[in-house]
mmCIF file of C-alpha atoms in Angstrom:
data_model
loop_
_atom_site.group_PDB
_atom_site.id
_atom_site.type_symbol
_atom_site.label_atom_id
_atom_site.label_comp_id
_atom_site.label_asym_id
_atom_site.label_seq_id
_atom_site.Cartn_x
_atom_site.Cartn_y
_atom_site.Cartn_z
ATOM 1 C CA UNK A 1 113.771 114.230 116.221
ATOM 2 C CA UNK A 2 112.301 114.412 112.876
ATOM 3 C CA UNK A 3 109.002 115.993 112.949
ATOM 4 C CA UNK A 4 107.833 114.909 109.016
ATOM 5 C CA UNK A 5 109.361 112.782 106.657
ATOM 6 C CA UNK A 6 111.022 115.332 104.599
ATOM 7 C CA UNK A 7 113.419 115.879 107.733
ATOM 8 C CA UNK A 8 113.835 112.157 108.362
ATOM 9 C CA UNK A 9 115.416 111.783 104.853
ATOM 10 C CA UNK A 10 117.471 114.561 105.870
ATOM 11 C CA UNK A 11 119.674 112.023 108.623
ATOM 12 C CA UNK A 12 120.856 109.695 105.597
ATOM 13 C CA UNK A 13 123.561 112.574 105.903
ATOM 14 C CA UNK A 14 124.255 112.001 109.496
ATOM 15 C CA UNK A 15 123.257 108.286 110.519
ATOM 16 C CA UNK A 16 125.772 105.715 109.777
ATOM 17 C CA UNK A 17 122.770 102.965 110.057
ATOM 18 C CA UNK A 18 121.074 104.458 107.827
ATOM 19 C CA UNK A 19 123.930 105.032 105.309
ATOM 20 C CA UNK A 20 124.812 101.431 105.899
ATOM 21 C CA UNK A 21 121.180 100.208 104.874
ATOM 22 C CA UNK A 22 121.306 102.119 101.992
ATOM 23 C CA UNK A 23 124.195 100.631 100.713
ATOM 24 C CA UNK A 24 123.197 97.228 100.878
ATOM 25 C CA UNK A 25 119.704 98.479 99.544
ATOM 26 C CA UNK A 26 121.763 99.792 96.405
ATOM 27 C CA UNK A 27 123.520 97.069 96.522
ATOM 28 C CA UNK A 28 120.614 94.299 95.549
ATOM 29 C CA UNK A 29 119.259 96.449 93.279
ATOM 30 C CA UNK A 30 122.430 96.738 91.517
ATOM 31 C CA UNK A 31 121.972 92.829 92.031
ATOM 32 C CA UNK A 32 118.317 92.510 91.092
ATOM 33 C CA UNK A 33 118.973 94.129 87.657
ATOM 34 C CA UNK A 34 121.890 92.564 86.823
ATOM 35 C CA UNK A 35 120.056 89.228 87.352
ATOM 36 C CA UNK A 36 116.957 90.307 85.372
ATOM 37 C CA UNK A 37 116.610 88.841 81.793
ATOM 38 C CA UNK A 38 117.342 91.180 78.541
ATOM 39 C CA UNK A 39 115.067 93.886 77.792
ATOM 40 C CA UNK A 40 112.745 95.708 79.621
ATOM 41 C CA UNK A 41 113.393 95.867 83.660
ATOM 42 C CA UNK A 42 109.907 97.096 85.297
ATOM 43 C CA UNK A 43 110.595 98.200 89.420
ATOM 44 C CA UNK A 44 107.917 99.827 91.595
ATOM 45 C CA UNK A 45 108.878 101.662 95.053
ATOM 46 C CA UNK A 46 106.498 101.284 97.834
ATOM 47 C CA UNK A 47 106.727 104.513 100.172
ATOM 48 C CA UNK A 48 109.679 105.552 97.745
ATOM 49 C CA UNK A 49 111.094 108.757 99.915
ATOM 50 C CA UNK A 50 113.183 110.652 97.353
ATOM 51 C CA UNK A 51 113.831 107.505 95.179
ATOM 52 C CA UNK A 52 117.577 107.943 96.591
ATOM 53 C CA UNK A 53 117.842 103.812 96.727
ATOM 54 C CA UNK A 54 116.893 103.668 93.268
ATOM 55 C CA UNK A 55 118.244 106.294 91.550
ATOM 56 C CA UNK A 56 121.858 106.378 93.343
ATOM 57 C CA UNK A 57 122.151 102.401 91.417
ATOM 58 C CA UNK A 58 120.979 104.000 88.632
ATOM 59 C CA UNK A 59 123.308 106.592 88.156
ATOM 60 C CA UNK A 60 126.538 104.556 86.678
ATOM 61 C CA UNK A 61 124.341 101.030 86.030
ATOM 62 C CA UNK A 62 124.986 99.580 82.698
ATOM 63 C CA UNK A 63 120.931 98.693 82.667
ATOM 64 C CA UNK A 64 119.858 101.869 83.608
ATOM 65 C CA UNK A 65 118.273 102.326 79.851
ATOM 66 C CA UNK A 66 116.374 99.211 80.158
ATOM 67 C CA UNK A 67 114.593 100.205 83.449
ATOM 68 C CA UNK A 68 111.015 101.815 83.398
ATOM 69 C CA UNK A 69 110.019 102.698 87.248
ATOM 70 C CA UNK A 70 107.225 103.882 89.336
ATOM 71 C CA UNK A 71 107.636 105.528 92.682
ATOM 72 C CA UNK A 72 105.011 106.150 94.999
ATOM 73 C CA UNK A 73 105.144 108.668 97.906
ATOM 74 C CA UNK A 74 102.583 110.843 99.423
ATOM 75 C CA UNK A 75 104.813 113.841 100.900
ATOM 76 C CA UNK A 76 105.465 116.114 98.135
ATOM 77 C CA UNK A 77 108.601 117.634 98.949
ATOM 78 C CA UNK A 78 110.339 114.180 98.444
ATOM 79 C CA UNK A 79 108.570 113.571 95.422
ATOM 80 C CA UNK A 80 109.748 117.535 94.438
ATOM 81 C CA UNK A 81 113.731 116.418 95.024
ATOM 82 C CA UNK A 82 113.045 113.008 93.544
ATOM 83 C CA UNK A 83 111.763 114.279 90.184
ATOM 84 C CA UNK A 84 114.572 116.491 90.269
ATOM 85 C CA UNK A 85 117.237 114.066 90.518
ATOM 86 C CA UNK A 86 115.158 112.234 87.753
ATOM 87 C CA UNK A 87 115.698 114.613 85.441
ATOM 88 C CA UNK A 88 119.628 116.007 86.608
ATOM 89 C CA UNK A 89 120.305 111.866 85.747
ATOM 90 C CA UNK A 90 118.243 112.167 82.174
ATOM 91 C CA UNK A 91 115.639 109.403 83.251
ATOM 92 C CA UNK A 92 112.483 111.285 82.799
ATOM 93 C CA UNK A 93 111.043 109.432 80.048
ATOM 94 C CA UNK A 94 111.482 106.021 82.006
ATOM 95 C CA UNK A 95 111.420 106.593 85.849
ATOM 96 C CA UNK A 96 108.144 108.397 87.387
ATOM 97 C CA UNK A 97 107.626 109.323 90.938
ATOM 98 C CA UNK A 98 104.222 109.862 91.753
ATOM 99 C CA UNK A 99 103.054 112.084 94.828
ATOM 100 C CA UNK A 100 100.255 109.635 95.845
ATOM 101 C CA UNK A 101 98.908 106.821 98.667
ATOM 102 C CA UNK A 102 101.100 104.072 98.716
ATOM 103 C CA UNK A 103 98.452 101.936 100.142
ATOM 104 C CA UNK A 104 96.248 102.091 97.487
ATOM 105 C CA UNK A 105 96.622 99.689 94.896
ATOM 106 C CA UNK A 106 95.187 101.884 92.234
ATOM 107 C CA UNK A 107 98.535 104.086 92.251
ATOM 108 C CA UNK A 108 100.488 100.768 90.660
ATOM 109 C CA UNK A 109 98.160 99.884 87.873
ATOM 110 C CA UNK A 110 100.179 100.066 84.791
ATOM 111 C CA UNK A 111 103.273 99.779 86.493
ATOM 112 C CA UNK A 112 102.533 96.244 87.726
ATOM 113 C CA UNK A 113 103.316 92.998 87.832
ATOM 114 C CA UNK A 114 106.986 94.379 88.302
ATOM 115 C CA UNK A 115 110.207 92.665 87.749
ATOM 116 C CA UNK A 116 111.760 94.204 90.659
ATOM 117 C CA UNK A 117 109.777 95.932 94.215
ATOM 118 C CA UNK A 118 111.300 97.889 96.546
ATOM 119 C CA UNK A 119 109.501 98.293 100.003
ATOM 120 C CA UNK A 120 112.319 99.913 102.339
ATOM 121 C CA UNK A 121 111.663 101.691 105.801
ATOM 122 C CA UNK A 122 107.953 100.233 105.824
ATOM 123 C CA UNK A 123 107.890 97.472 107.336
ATOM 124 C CA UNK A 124 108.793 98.729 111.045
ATOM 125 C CA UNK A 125 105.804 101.520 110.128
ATOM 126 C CA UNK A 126 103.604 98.678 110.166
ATOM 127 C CA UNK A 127 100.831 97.055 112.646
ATOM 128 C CA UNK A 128 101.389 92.816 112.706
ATOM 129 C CA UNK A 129 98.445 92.633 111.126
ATOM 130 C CA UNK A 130 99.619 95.183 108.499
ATOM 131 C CA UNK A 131 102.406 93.725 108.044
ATOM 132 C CA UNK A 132 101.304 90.522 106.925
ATOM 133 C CA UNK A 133 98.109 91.918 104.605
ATOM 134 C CA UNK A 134 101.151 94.007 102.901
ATOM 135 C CA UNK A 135 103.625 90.645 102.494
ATOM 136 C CA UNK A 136 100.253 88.965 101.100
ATOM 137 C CA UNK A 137 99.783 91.831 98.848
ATOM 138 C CA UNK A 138 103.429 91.471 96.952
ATOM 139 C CA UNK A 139 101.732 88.942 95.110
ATOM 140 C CA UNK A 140 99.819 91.233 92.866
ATOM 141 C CA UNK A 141 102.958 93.713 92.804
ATOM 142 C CA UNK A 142 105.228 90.908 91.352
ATOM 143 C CA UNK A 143 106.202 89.288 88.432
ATOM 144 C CA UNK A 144 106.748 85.562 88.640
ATOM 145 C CA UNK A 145 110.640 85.658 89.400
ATOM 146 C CA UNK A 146 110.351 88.930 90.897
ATOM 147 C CA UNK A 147 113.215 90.138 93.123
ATOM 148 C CA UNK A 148 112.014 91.779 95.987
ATOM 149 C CA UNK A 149 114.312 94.041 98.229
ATOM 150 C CA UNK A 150 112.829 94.942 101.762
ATOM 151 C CA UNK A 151 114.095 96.572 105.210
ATOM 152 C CA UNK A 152 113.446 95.748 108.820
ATOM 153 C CA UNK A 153 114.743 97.794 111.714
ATOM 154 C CA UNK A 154 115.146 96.100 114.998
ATOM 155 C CA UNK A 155 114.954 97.258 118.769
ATOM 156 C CA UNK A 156 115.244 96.281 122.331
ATOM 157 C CA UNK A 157 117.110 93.239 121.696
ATOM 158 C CA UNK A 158 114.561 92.156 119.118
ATOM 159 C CA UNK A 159 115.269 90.920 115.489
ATOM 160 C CA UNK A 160 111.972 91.805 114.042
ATOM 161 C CA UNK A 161 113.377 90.732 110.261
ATOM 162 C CA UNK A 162 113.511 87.050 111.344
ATOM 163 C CA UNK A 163 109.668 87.301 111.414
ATOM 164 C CA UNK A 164 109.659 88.783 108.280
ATOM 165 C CA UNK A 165 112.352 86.495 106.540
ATOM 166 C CA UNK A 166 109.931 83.669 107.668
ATOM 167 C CA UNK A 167 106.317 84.705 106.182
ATOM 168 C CA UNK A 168 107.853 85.564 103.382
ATOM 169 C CA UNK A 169 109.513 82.021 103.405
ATOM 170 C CA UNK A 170 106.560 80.934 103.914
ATOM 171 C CA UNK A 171 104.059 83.134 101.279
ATOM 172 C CA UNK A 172 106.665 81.675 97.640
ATOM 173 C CA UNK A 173 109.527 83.932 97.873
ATOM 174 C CA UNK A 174 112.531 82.164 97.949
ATOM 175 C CA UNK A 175 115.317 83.843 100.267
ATOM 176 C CA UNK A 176 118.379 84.888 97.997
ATOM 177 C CA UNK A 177 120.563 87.117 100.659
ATOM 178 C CA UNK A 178 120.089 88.954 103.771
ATOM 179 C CA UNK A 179 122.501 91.362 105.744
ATOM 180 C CA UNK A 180 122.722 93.558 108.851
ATOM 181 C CA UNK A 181 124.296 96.819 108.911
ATOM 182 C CA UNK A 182 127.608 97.528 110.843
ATOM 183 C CA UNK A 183 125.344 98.575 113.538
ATOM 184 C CA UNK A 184 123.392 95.608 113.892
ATOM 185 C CA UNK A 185 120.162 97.230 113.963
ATOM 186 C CA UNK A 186 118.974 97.284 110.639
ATOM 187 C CA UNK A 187 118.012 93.953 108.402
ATOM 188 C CA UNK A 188 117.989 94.203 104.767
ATOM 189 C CA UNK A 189 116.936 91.417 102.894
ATOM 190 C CA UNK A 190 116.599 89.985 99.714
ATOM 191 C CA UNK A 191 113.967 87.282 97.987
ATOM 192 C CA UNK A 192 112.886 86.029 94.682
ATOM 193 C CA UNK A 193 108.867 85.641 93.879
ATOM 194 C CA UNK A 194 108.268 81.829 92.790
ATOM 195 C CA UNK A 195 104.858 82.230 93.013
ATOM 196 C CA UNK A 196 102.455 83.476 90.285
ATOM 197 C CA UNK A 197 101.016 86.904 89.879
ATOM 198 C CA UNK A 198 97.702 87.680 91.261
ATOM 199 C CA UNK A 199 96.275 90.153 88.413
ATOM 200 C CA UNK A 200 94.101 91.633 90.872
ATOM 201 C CA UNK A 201 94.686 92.285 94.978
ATOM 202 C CA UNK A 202 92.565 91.167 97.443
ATOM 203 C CA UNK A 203 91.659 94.494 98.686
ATOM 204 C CA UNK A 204 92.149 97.966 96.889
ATOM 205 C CA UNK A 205 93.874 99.369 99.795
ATOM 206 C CA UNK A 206 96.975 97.008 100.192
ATOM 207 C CA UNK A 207 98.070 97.771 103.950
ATOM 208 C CA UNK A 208 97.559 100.532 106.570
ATOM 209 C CA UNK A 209 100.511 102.616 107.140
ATOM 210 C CA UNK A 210 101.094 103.870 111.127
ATOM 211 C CA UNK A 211 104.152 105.342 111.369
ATOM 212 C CA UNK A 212 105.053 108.477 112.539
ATOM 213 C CA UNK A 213 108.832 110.026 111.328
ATOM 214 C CA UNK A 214 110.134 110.264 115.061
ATOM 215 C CA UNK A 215 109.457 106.492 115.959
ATOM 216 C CA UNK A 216 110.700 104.998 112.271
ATOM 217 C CA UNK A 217 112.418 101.724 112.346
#
C-alpha cells in the first residue's frame, strides 16, 4: 500500500479504476471549458495531486490559452512534477500550482470566484461533517454558473456519491452528468453553481482533511 501521497499517484499507472476516473474527470473538464463563455476561463484544484486531471485536457484543448489556474497541494513532490509538466506544456504564465493547505481559504484568494473547481479524490478523505462544511464552502470558490467536477469512491456495497449528488442538489448546484467507472466503484460527477458567490467563506479554514494514502477512496 501507498505509504504517502506521492506513491498513491504512482497507481494511476497500474489501477484501471483509477485510470477510468480520470478519464471521465478529463472528460468534464474538456466539457466544462468548452461550455464556458469567451474569454478568460478561471479553474482552481482543491487537493490538486500533480495537476494530471487538468493538465492532461489541457494538453491538445483548443481553450487551453484562455485558461488561468490555481492548484493547491501540500506534498511537494507532486507540486515538483506538476510544475514540471507546467512548463514541458508552455503554461507557466497561466497555470500555478502552489505547494500549500488546501483547507485554508487564504491559498485561493485571487484565484477565486472560479469559473470551473475541481475537488477529485477528497471527498472519501473526508469526516460527514467535513464533508458537508466543504460542499457549503464551494460557494465562495464559485462563480455564479460555475461547473464543478467532483469524485466519490464507494465501498462495501455502499454508493457514498448518492449522498453527495443530493446535498449538492440540495445547496444550488444543478446536476449536469454523473458516471461510474467500468469498475463500479468510483462516482464522478458533474454540477453547475446556480447560486451566487459568497465573497467571503464562513470560516478561513474551509474543511478538515483525514485521510491517510493507504485508506483513499
Amino acid at each position: 500500500m501507498p505509504k504517502d501521497w506521492y506513491e498513491w499517484h504512482d497507481l494511476y499507472d497500474t489501477e484501471p479504476k483509477l485510470q477510468q476516473r480520470l478519464e471521465i474527470v478529463q472528460e468534464y473538464i474538456a466539457y466544462s471549458l468548452n461550455a464556458s463563455p469567451s474569454g478568460t476561463i478561471r479553474v482552481v484544484s482543491v487537493c490538486a495531486g500533480d495537476g494530471r486531471d487538468l493538465l492532461g485536457t489541457l494538453k491538445n484543448h483548443p481553450r487551453r490559452n484562455d485558461v488561468y489556474a490555481r492548484l493547491v497541494e501540500l506534498s511537494p513532490q507532486l507540486v515538483e512534477r506538476g510544475r514540471a509538466t507546467i512548463e514541458s506544456l508552455g503554461l507557466a504564465k497561466q497555470i500555478e500550482i502552489i505547494n500549500g493547505d488546501a483547507t485554508l481559504a487564504t491559498n485561493y484568494v485571487g484565484a477565486v470566484p472560479a469559473d470551473i473547481v475541481i475537488v477529485c479524490g477528497v471527498f472519501g478523505n473526508l469526516e460527514e461533517a467535513e464533508l458537508n462544511r466543504l460542499l457549503d464552502n464551494l460557494s465562495f470558490l464559485s462563480k455564479p454558473d460555475a461547473f464543478v467536477i467532483w469524485t466519490r469512491g464507494h465501498s462495501n456495497g455502499i454508493t457514498y456519491s448518492d449522498n453527495v449528488r443530493k446535498i449538492l442538489s440540495a445547496s444550488g448546484f444543478e446536476e449536469v452528468n454523473f458516471k461510474l467507472t467500468a469498475t463500479g466503484d468510483m462516482g464522478v460527477g458533474l454540477h453547475r453553481y446556480l447560486g451566487e458567490n459568497l465573497p467571503q467563506p464562513k470560516e478561513q479554514q474551509l474543511f478538515v482533511f483525514s485521510g491517510v494514502p493507504s485508506k483513499a477512496r
